[in-house]
Structure formats: structure tokens, C-alpha cells
Coordinates of C-alpha atoms in Angstrom, one line a residue:
X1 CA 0.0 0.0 0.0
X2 CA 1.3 3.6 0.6
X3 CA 4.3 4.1 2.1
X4 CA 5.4 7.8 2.7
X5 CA 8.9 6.9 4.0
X6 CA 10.0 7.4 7.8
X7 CA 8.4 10.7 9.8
X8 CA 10.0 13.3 11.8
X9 CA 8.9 16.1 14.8
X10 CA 5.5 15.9 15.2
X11 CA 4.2 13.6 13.1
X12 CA 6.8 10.7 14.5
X13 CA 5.5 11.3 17.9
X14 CA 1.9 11.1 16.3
X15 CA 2.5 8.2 14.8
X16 CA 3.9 6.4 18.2
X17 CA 1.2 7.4 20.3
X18 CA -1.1 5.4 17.5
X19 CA 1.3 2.8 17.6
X20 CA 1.0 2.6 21.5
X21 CA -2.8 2.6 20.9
X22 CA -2.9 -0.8 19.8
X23 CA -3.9 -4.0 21.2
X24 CA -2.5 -7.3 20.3
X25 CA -5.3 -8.8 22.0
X26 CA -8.2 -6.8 21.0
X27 CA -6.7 -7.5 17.3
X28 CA -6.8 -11.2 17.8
X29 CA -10.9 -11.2 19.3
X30 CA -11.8 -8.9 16.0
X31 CA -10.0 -11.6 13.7
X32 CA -11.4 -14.7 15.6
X33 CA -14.9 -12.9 15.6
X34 CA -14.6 -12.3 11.5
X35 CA -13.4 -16.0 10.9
X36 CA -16.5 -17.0 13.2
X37 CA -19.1 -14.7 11.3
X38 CA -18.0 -15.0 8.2
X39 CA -17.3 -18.9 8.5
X40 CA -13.7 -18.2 6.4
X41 CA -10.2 -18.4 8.1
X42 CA -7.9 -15.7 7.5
X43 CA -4.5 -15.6 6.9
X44 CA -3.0 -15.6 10.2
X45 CA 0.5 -15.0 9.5
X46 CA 0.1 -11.5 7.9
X47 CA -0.2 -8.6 10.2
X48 CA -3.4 -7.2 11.3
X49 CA -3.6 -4.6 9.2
X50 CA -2.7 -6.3 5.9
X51 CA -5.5 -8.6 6.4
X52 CA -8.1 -5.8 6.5
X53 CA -6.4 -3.5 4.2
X54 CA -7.8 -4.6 1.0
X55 CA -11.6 -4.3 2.6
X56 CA -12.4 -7.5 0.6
X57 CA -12.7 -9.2 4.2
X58 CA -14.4 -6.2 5.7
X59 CA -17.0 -6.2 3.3
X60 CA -17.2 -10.4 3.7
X61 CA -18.0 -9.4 7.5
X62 CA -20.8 -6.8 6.4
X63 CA -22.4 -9.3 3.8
X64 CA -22.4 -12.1 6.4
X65 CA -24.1 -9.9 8.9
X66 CA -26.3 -8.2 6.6
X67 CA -27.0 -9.5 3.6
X68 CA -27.2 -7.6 0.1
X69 CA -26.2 -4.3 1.8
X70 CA -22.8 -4.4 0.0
X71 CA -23.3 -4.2 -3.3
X72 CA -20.5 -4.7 -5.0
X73 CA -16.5 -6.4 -3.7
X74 CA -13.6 -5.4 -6.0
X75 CA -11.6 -8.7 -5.4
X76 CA -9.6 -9.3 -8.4
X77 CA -8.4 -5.6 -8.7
X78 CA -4.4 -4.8 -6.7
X79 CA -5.8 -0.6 -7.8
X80 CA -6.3 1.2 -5.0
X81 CA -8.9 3.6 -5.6
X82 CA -10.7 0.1 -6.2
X83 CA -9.8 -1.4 -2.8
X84 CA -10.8 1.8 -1.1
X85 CA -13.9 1.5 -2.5
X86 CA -13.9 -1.7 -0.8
X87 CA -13.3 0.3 2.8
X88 CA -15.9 2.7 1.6
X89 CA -18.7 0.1 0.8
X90 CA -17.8 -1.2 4.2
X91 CA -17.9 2.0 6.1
X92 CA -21.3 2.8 4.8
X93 CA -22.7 -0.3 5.3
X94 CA -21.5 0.2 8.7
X95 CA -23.3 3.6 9.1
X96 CA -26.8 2.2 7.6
X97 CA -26.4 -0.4 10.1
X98 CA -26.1 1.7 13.1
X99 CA -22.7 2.2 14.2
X100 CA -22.3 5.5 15.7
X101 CA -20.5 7.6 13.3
X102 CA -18.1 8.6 15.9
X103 CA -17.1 5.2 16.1
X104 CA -16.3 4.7 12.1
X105 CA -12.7 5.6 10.9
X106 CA -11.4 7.3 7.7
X107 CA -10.3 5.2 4.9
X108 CA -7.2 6.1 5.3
X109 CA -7.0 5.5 8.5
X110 CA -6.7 1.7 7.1
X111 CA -5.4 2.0 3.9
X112 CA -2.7 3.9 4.9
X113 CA -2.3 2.3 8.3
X114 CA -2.4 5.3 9.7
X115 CA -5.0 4.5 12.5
X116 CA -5.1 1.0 13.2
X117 CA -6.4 1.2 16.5
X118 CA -9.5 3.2 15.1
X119 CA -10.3 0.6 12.9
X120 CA -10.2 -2.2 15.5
X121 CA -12.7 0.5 17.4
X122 CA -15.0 0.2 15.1
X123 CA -15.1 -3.3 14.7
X124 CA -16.2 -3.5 18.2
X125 CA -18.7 -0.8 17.8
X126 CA -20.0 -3.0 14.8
X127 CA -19.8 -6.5 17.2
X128 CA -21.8 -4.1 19.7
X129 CA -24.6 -2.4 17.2
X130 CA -25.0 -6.5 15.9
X131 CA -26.4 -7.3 19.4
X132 CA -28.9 -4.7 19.1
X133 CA -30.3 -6.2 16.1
X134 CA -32.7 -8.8 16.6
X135 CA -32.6 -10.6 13.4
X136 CA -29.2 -11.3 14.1
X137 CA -28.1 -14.3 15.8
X138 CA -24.2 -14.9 15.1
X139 CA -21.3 -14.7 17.1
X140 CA -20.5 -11.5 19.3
X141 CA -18.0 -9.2 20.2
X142 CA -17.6 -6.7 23.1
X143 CA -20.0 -5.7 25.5
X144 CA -23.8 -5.7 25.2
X145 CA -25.1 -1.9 23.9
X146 CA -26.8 -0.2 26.7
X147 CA -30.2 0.0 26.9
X148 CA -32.4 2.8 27.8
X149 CA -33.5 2.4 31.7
X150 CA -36.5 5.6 31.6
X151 CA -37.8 6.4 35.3
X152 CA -41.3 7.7 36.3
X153 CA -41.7 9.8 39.0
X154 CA -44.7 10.2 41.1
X155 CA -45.9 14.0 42.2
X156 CA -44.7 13.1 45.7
X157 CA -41.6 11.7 44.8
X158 CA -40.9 14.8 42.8
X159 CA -41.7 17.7 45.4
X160 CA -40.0 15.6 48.1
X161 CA -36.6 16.4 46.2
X162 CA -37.6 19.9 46.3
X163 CA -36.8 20.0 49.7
X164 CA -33.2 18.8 49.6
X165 CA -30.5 21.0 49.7
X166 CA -27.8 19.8 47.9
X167 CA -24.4 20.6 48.3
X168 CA -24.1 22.5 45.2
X169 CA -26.5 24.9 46.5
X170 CA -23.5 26.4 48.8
X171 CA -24.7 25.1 51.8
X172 CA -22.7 23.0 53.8
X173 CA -24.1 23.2 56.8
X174 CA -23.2 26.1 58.4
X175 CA -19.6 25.9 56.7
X176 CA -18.0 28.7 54.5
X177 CA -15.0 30.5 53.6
X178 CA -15.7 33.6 55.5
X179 CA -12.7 35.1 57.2
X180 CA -9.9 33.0 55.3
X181 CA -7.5 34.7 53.5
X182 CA -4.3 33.5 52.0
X183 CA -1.1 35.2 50.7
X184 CA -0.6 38.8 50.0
X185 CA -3.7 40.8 48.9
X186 CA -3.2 42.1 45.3
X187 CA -2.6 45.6 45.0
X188 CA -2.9 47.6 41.9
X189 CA -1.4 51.0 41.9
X190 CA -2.0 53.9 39.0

């Protein structure tokens, strides 16, 4: 893919605290999810990121869990404005399905291997979003999506708490700040 050389100043120091970003382990549960949902094994002795890079598998992983919402998989094609078009297919696949769209990353951000760790967080967000779907029924990943827990007050209940005086009123019974007094006092002078 690209490969814009070594990087210097700021964008070396960038590009380390990405690096530090990652997770072995978290890379490993996305790839043994993928194989599970998409009933394929993947070639384990590439990196991570060479894996997903062409999008082909990405797009495998949408297919499975959705079916006919990728349209089309450039799989014979090495161009890359093809295999981004890959990432993108995936990406909004991803969206229509309802992962948050601060979750999704930039197709760069895997094509470039720029952001690897972004694109492992929104894997998760897409193992997450799958568990609030009903009609699906594969494998998981991550934690359960939280669910909406509404509360009903009664009348009572509600002028009871109007009663309270909290501690962010500025009462703390009896306590203040009257009298104290630290350091110099500031003096301006014309």
C-alpha cells in the first residue's frame, strides 16, 4: 500500500502514540470474531492490518451480517482507488447499520495504516450495534449496547426532592470560607 517513507517532529510522535494505541489482544478477538461470522479463516501469518487493508474481508463481514447491503467487492483488482472503494462500501454499510458515526474511521486510516487502533474501534462498535439487532443471531464481540432504563416519578416523589439542599447549592451546613485569606492581597497601583 502507501508508504510515505520514515516521519520526523510531530508527526513521529503522532504516529507512536497510535502505535502505543494498539492492542494485540483486542486485534486477535476482532479476527477470531470475522473467521466466526464469516465462516472463512484468514491468513493468520500477515499482520493485522494487511489482512483488512484490502476491505475485501471487511466487506465479507458486512455481507455475512447483513446480507445484500454491499453491493458490489472489488476482489480481483491490486488498484487502490478500487480497494478503497472496498473500505468505503464497508464504512457505509457500517453507518446504515447503526454504528455511531463517531465510532467509524477514515479510509485512510486503514489503507494507509495510519490508525489502526480506530479501525479495531470500530469493529467493536460493529460486534456491539450487531447485538442490538434482533434478526441477528451470530457470534459477538464486546460488550452488550446499553439500553435505555426511563424512570417515572410520582408528584410526591418529585416535590420531596424539592426540599433537599444539595451541596451544590453552597450550603454545607453552616460551613463557609468567611474570614480565610491566603497570601498577600493584590494591590494595583495607577
Amino acid at each position: 500500500m502507501a508508504n510515505h517513507g520514515k516521519s520526523y517532529g510531530l508527526s513521529a510522535e503522532l504516529d507512536k502514540k497510535r502505535e502505543e494505541k494498539r492492542d494485540s489482544k483486542q486485534e486477535e478477538e476482532v479476527l477470531d470474531w470475522i473467521e466466526a461470522v464469516i465462516k472463512q479463516s484468514l491468513p493468520r501469518d500477515q499482520p493485522y492490518e494487511d489482512i483488512l487493508a484490502d476491505g475485501i474481508v471487511l466487506c465479507d463481514l458486512m455481507s455475512a451480517i447483513k446480507p445484500g447491503s454491499i453491493k458490489k467487492i472489488n476482489r480481483t483488482t491490486r488498484m487502490p482507488f478500487k480497494l478503497m472503494e472496498n473500505i468505503g462500501s464497508f464504512l457505509e454499510a457500517a453507518r446504515v447499520y447503526g454504528v455511531p458515526s463517531c465510532d467509524l474511521f477514515q479510509t485512510v486510516d486503514l489503507f494507509e495504516k495510519k490508525n489502526i487502533s480506530q479501525v479495531t474501534q470500530c469493529l467493536f462498535a460493529l460486534g456491539r450495534t450487531c447485538q442490538a439487532h434482533p434478526d441477528y443471531d451470530g457470534p459477538t464481540l464486546g460488550p452488550k449496547l446499553s439500553e435505555e432504563n426511563r424512570r417515572q416519578f410520582t408528584e410526591e416523589q418529585l416535590s420531596a426532592g424539592k426540599n433537599v439542599i444539595g451541596l451544590q447549592a453552597g450550603y454545607n451546613k453552616g460551613a463557609s470560607q468567611a474570614g480565610m485569606s491566603f497570601g498577600k492581597a493584590r494591590k494595583i497601583l495607577d
